[in-house]
Coordinates of C-alpha atoms in Angstrom, one line a residue:
M1 CA -164.3 -57.1 -101.1
A2 CA -165.3 -58.2 -104.6
V3 CA -163.2 -57.1 -107.5
R4 CA -164.6 -57.1 -111.0
A5 CA -162.7 -57.0 -114.3
F6 CA -164.3 -54.6 -116.8
D7 CA -163.7 -54.3 -120.6
L8 CA -162.6 -50.7 -121.1
T9 CA -161.1 -51.1 -124.6
D10 CA -164.0 -49.3 -126.4
V11 CA -164.1 -45.7 -125.0
S12 CA -167.1 -44.6 -127.0
A13 CA -169.4 -47.2 -125.5
A14 CA -171.6 -45.8 -122.8
T15 CA -172.0 -49.2 -121.0
V16 CA -169.3 -51.3 -119.4
T17 CA -169.5 -55.0 -119.9
V18 CA -168.5 -57.3 -117.0
R19 CA -165.9 -59.8 -118.1
E20 CA -165.9 -61.9 -115.0
A21 CA -169.0 -63.7 -113.7
A22 CA -170.4 -63.0 -110.2
P23 CA -169.9 -65.7 -107.6
R24 CA -172.4 -68.6 -107.6
T25 CA -175.2 -68.7 -105.1
R26 CA -175.5 -71.5 -102.6
R27 CA -178.4 -73.0 -104.5
E28 CA -176.4 -73.0 -107.8
T29 CA -173.4 -74.5 -106.1
R30 CA -175.5 -77.3 -104.5
R31 CA -177.2 -78.1 -107.9
L32 CA -173.9 -78.1 -109.7
R33 CA -172.4 -80.4 -107.1
Q34 CA -175.4 -82.7 -107.3
R35 CA -175.2 -82.7 -111.1
H36 CA -171.6 -83.7 -111.0
A37 CA -172.3 -86.4 -108.5
V38 CA -175.0 -87.9 -110.7
V39 CA -172.8 -87.8 -113.8
G40 CA -170.0 -89.4 -111.9
L41 CA -172.3 -92.1 -110.6
V42 CA -173.6 -92.8 -114.1
L43 CA -170.1 -92.9 -115.5
L44 CA -169.1 -95.5 -112.9
T45 CA -172.3 -97.6 -113.2
V46 CA -172.6 -97.9 -117.0
P47 CA -169.3 -99.9 -117.5
F48 CA -170.2 -102.3 -114.7
A49 CA -173.7 -102.8 -116.2
A50 CA -172.2 -103.4 -119.6
A51 CA -169.7 -105.9 -118.1
L52 CA -172.6 -107.8 -116.5
V53 CA -174.4 -107.9 -119.8
V54 CA -171.3 -109.2 -121.6
I55 CA -170.6 -111.8 -118.9
G56 CA -174.3 -112.9 -119.0
V57 CA -174.1 -113.3 -122.8
V58 CA -170.8 -115.1 -122.8
H59 CA -171.8 -117.4 -120.0

């Protein structure tokens, strides 16, 4: 059972705003995981590439 948190501080407001986001779909979860994987791969690859360039210049 899903439980949502609502903002009930303003009693005069006719609409209730949801304060907590709905769970992600499988597609969103997969894209987010792939995006994090690509960012992690780039963060690991860039220093090694820079080190190879520095070693090539020094040598």
